[in-house]
mmCIF file with all atom_site columns, C-alpha atoms in Angstrom:
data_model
loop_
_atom_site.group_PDB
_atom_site.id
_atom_site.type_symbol
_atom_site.label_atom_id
_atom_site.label_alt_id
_atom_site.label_comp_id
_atom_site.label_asym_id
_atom_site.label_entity_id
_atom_site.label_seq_id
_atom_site.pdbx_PDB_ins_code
_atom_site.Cartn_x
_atom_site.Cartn_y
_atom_site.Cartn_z
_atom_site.occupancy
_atom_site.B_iso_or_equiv
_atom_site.pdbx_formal_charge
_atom_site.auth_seq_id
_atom_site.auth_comp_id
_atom_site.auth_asym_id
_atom_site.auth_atom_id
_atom_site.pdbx_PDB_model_num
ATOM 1   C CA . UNK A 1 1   ? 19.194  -0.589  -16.318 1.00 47.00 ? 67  UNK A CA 1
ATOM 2   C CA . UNK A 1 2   ? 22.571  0.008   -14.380 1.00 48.00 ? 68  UNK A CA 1
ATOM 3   C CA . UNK A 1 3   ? 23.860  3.248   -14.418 1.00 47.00 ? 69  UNK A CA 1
ATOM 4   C CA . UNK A 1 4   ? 26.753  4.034   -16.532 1.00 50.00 ? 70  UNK A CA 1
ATOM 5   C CA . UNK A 1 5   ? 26.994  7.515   -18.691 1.00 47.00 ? 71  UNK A CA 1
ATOM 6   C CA . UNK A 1 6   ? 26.286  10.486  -17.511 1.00 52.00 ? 72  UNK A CA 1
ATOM 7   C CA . UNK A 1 7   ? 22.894  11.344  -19.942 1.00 52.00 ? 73  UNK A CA 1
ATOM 8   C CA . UNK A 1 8   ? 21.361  8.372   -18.427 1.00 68.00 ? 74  UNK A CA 1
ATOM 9   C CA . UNK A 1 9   ? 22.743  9.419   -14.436 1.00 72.00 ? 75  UNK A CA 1
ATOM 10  C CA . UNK A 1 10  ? 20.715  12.670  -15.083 1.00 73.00 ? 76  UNK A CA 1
ATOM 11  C CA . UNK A 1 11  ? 17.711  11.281  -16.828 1.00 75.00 ? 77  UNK A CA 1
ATOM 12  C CA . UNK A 1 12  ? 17.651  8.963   -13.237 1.00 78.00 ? 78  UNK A CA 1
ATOM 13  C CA . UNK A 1 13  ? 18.045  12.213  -11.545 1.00 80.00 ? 79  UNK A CA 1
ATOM 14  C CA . UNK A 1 14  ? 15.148  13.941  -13.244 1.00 77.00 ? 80  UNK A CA 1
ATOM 15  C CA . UNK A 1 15  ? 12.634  11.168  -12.135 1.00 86.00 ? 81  UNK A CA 1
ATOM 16  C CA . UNK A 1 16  ? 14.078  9.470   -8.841  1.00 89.00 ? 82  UNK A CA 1
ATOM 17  C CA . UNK A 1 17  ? 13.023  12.163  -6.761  1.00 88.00 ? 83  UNK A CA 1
ATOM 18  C CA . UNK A 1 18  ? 9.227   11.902  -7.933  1.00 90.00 ? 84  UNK A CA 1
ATOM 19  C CA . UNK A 1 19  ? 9.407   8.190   -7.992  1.00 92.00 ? 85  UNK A CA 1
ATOM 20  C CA . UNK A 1 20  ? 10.457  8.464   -4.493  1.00 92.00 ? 86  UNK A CA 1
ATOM 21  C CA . UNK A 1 21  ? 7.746   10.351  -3.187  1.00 92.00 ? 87  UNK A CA 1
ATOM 22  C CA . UNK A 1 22  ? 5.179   8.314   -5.094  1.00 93.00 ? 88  UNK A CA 1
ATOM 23  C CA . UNK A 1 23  ? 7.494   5.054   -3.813  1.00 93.00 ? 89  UNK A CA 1
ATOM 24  C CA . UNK A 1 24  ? 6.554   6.412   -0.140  1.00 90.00 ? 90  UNK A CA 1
ATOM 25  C CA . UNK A 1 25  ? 2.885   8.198   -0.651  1.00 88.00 ? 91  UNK A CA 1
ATOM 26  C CA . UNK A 1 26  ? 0.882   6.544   2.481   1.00 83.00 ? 92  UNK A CA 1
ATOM 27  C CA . UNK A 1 27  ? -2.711  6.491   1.840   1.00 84.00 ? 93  UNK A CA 1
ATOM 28  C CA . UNK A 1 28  ? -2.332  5.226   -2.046  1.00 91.00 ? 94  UNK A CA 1
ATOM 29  C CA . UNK A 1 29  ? -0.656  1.722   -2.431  1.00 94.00 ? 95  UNK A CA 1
ATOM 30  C CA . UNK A 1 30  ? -1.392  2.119   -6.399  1.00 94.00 ? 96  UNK A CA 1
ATOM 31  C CA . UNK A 1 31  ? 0.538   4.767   -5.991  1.00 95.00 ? 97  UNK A CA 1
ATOM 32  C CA . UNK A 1 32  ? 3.403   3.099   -4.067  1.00 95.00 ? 98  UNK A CA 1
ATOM 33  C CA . UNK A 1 33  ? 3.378   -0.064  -6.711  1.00 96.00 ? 99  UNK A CA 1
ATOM 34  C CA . UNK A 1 34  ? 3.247   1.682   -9.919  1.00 96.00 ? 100 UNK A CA 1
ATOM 35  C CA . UNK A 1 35  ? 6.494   3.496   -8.280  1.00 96.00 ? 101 UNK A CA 1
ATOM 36  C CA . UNK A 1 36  ? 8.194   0.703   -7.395  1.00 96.00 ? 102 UNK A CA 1
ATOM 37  C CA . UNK A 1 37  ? 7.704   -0.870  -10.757 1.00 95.00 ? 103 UNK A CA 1
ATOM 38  C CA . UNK A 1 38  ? 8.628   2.100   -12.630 1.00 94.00 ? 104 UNK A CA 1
ATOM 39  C CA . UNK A 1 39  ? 11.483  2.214   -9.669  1.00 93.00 ? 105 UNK A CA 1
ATOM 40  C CA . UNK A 1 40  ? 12.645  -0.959  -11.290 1.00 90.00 ? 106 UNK A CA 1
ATOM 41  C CA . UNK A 1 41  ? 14.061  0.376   -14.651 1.00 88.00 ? 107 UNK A CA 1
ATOM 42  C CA . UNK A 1 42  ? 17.191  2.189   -12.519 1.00 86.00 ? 108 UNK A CA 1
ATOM 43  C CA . UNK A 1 43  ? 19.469  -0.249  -11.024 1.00 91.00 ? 109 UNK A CA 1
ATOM 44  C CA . UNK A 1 44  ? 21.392  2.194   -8.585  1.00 90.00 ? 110 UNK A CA 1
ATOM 45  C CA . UNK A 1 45  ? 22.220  2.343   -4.584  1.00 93.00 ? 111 UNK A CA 1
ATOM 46  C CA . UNK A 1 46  ? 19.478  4.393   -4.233  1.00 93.00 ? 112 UNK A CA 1
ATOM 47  C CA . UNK A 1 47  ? 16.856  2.585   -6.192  1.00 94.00 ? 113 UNK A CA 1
ATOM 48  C CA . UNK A 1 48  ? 18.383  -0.953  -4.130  1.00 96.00 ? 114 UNK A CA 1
ATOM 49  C CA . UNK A 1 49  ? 17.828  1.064   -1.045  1.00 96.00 ? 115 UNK A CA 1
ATOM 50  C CA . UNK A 1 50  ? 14.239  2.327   -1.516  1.00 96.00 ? 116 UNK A CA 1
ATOM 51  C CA . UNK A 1 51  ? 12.821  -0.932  -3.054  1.00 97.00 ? 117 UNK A CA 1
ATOM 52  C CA . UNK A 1 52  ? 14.337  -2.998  -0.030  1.00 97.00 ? 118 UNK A CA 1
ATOM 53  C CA . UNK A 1 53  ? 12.686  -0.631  2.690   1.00 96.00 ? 119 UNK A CA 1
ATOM 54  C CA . UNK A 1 54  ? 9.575   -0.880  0.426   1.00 96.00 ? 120 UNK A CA 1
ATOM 55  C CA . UNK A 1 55  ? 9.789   -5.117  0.884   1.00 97.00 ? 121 UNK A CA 1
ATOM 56  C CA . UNK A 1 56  ? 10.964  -4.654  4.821   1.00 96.00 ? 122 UNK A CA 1
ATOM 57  C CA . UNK A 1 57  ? 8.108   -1.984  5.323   1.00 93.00 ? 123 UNK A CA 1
ATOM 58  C CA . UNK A 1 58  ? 5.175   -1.355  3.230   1.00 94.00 ? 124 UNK A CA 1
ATOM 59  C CA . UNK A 1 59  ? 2.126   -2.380  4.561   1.00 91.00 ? 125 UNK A CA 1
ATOM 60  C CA . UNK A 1 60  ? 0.478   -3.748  1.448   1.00 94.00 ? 126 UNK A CA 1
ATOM 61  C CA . UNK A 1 61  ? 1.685   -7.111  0.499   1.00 94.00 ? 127 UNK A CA 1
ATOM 62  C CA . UNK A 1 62  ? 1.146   -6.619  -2.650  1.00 94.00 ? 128 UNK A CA 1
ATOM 63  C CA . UNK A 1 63  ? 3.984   -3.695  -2.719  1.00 96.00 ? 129 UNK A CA 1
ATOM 64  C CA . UNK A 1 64  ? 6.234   -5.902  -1.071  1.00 97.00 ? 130 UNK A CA 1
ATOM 65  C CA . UNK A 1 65  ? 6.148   -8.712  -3.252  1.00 96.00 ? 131 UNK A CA 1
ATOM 66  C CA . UNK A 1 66  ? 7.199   -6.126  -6.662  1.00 97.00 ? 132 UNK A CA 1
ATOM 67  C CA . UNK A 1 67  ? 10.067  -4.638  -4.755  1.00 97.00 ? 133 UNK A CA 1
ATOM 68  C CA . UNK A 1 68  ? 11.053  -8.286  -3.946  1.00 98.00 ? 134 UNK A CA 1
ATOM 69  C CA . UNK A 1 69  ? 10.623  -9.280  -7.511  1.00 97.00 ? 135 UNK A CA 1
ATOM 70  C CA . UNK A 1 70  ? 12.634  -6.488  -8.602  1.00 96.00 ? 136 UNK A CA 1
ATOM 71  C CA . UNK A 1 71  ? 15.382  -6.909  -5.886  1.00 97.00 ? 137 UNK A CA 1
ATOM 72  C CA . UNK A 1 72  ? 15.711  -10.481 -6.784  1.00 96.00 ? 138 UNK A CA 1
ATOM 73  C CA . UNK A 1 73  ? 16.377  -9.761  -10.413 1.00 95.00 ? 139 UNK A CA 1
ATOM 74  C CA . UNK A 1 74  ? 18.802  -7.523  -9.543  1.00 95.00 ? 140 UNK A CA 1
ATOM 75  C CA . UNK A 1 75  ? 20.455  -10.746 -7.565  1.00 95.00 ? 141 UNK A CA 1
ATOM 76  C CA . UNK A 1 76  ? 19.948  -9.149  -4.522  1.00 95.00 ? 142 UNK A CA 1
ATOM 77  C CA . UNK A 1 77  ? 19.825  -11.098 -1.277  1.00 95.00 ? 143 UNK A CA 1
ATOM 78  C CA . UNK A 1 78  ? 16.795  -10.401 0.087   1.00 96.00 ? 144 UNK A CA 1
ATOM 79  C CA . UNK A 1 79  ? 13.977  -12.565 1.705   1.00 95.00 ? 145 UNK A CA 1
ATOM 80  C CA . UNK A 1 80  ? 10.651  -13.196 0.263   1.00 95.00 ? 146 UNK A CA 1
ATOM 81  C CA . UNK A 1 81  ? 7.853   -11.038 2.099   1.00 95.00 ? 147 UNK A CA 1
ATOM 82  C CA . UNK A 1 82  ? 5.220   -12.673 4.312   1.00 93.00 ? 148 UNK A CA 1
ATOM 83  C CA . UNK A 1 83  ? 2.145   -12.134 3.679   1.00 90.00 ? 149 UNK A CA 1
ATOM 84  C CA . UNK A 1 84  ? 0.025   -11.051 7.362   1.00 86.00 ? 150 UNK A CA 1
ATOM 85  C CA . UNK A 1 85  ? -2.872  -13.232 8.412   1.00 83.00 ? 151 UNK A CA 1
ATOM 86  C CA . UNK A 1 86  ? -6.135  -11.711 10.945  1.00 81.00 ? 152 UNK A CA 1
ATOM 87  C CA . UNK A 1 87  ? -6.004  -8.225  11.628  1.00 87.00 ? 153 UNK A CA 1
ATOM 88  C CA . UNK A 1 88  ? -3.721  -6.002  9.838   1.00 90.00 ? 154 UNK A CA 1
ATOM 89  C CA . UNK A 1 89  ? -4.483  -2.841  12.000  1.00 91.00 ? 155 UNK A CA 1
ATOM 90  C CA . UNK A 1 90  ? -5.028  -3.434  15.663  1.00 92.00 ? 156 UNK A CA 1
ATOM 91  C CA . UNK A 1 91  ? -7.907  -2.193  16.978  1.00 94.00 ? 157 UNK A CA 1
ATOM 92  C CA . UNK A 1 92  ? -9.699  -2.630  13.401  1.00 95.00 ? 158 UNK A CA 1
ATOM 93  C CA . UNK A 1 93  ? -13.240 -3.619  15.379  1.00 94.00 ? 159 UNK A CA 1
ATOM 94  C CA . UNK A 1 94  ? -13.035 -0.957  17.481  1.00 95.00 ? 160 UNK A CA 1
ATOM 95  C CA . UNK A 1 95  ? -12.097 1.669   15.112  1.00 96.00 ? 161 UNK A CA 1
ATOM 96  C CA . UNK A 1 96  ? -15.070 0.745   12.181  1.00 96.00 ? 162 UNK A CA 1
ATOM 97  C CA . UNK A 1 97  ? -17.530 0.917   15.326  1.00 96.00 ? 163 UNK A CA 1
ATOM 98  C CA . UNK A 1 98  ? -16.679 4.372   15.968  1.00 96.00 ? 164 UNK A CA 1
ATOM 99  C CA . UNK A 1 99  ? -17.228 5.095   12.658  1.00 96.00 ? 165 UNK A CA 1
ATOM 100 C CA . UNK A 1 100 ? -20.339 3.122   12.143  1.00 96.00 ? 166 UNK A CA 1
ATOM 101 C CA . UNK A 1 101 ? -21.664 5.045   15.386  1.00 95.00 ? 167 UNK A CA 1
ATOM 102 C CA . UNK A 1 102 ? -20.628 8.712   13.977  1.00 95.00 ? 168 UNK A CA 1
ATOM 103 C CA . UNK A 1 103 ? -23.326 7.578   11.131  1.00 96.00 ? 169 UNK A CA 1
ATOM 104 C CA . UNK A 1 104 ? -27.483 8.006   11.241  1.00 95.00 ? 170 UNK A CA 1
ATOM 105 C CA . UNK A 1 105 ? -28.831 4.905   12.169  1.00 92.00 ? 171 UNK A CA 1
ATOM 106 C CA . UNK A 1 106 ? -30.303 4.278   8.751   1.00 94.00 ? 172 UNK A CA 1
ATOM 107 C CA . UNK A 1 107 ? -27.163 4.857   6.406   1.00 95.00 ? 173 UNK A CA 1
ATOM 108 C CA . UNK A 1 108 ? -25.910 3.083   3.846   1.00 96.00 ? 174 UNK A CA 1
ATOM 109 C CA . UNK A 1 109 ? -23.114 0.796   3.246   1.00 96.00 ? 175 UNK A CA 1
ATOM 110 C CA . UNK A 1 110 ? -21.833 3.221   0.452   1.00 97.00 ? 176 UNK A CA 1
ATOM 111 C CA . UNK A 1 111 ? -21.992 6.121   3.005   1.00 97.00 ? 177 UNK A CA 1
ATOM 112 C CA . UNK A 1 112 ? -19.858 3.559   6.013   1.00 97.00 ? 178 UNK A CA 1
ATOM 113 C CA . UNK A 1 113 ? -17.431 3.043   3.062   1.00 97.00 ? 179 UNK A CA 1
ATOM 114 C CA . UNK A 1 114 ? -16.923 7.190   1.967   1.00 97.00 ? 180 UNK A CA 1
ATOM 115 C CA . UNK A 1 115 ? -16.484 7.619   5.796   1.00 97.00 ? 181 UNK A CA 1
ATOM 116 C CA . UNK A 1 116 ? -13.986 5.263   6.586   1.00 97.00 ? 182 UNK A CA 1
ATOM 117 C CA . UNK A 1 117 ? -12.016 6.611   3.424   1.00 96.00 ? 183 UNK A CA 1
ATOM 118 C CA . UNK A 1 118 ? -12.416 9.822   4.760   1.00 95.00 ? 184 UNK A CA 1
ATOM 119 C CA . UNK A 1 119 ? -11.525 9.661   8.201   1.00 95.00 ? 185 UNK A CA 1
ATOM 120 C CA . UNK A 1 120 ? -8.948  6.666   8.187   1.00 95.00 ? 186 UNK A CA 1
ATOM 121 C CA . UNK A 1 121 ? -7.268  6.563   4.607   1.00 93.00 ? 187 UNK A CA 1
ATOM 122 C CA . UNK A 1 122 ? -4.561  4.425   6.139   1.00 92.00 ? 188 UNK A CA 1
ATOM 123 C CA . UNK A 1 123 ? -6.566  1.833   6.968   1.00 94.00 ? 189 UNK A CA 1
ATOM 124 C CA . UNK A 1 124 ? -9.101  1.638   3.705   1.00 95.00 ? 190 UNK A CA 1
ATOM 125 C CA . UNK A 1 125 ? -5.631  2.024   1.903   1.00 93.00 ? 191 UNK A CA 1
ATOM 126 C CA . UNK A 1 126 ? -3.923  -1.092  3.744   1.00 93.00 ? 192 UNK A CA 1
ATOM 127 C CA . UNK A 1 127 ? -7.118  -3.281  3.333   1.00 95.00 ? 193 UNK A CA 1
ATOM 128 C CA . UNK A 1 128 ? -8.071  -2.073  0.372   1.00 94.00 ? 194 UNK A CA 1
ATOM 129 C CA . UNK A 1 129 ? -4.582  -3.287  -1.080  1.00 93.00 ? 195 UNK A CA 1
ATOM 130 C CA . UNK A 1 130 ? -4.785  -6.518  0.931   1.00 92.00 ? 196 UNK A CA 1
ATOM 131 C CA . UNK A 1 131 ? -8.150  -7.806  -0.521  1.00 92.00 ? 197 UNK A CA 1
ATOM 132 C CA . UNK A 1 132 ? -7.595  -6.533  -3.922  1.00 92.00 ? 198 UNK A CA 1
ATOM 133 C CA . UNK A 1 133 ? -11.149 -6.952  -6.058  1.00 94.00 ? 199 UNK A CA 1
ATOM 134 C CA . UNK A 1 134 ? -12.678 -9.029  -2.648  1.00 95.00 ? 200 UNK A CA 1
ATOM 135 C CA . UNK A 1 135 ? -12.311 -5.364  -0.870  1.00 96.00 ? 201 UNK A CA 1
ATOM 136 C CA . UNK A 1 136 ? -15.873 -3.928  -1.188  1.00 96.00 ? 202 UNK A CA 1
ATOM 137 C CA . UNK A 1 137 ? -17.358 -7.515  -0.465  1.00 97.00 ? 203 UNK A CA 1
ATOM 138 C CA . UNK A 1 138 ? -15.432 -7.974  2.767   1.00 96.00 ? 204 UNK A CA 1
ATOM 139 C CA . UNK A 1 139 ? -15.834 -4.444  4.028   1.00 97.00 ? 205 UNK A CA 1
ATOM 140 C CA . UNK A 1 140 ? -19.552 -4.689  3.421   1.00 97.00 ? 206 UNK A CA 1
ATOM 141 C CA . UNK A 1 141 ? -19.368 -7.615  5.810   1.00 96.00 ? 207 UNK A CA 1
ATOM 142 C CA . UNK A 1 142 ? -17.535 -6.161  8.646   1.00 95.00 ? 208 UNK A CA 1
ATOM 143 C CA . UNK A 1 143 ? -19.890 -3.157  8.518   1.00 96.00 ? 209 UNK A CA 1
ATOM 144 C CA . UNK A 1 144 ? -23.002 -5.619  8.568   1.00 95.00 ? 210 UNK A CA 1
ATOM 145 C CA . UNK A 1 145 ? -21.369 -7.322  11.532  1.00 94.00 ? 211 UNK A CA 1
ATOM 146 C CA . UNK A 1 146 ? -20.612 -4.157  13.532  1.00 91.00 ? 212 UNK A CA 1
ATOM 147 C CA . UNK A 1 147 ? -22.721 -3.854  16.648  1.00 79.00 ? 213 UNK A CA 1
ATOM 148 C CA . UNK A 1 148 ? -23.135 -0.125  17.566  1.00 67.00 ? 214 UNK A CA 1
ATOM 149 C CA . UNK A 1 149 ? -24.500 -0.733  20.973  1.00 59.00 ? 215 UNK A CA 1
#
């Protein structure tokens, strides 16, 4: 919807403000793509702006590739994200160890999983958006894998 009368300019302004703090909210990448899809129904400088840093810098691919979608609707020319391959976060290995080691020797997956959430939103948030429904299967294998020696 461009923005042309001024009903609809303050019915943007009553909800932009929200939509940008959801739009940037770090540890919840539902969060950040329900925003940019609801972002969508205002086309304005502002709403070109924040979807286009969303594309250039959000760290799920997932919220990339809606603000890209919207963009390019809009007939925007912008370049199609690229999705990352290996390691998302350096230091991934390294970082679930420590966590692994902070636990009892005999805990659980489920209790490796609530910790890392805990302790390191950022990265269950990235890799939780990155492996969609194949999340809790390939966490459980990295925290199988994980030496604590």
């Amino acid at each position: 919807m461009i923005l042309e009368n001024n009903e609809t300019q303050q019915e943007f302004a009553d909800v932009y403000e929200q939509l940008k703090v959801a739009a940037n909210r770090t540890s919840d990448w539902k969060t950040r793509l329900a925003a940019v899809n609801d972002l969508g129904a205002w086309k304005n400088q502002q709403t070109i702006d924040l979807l286009t840093h969303r594309l250039n810098n959000d760290t799920v691919y997932a919220v990339q590739e809606a603000a890209y979608r919207r963009l390019q609707e809009w007939g925007e020319n912008v370049q199609p994200p690229v999705r990352k391959e290996g390691e998302l976060v350096k230091g991934l290995t390294k970082i679930l160890v420590r966590i692994k080691k902070s636990l009892p020797a005999d805990h659980t997956y489920n209790d490796f999983r609530e910790k890392l959430h805990k302790m390191r939103v950022d990265i269950y948030d990235i890799y939780e958006g990155d492996k969609g429904a194949e999340f809790d299967q390939w966490l459980e294998q990295k925290w199988a894998s994980l030496s604590t020696r």
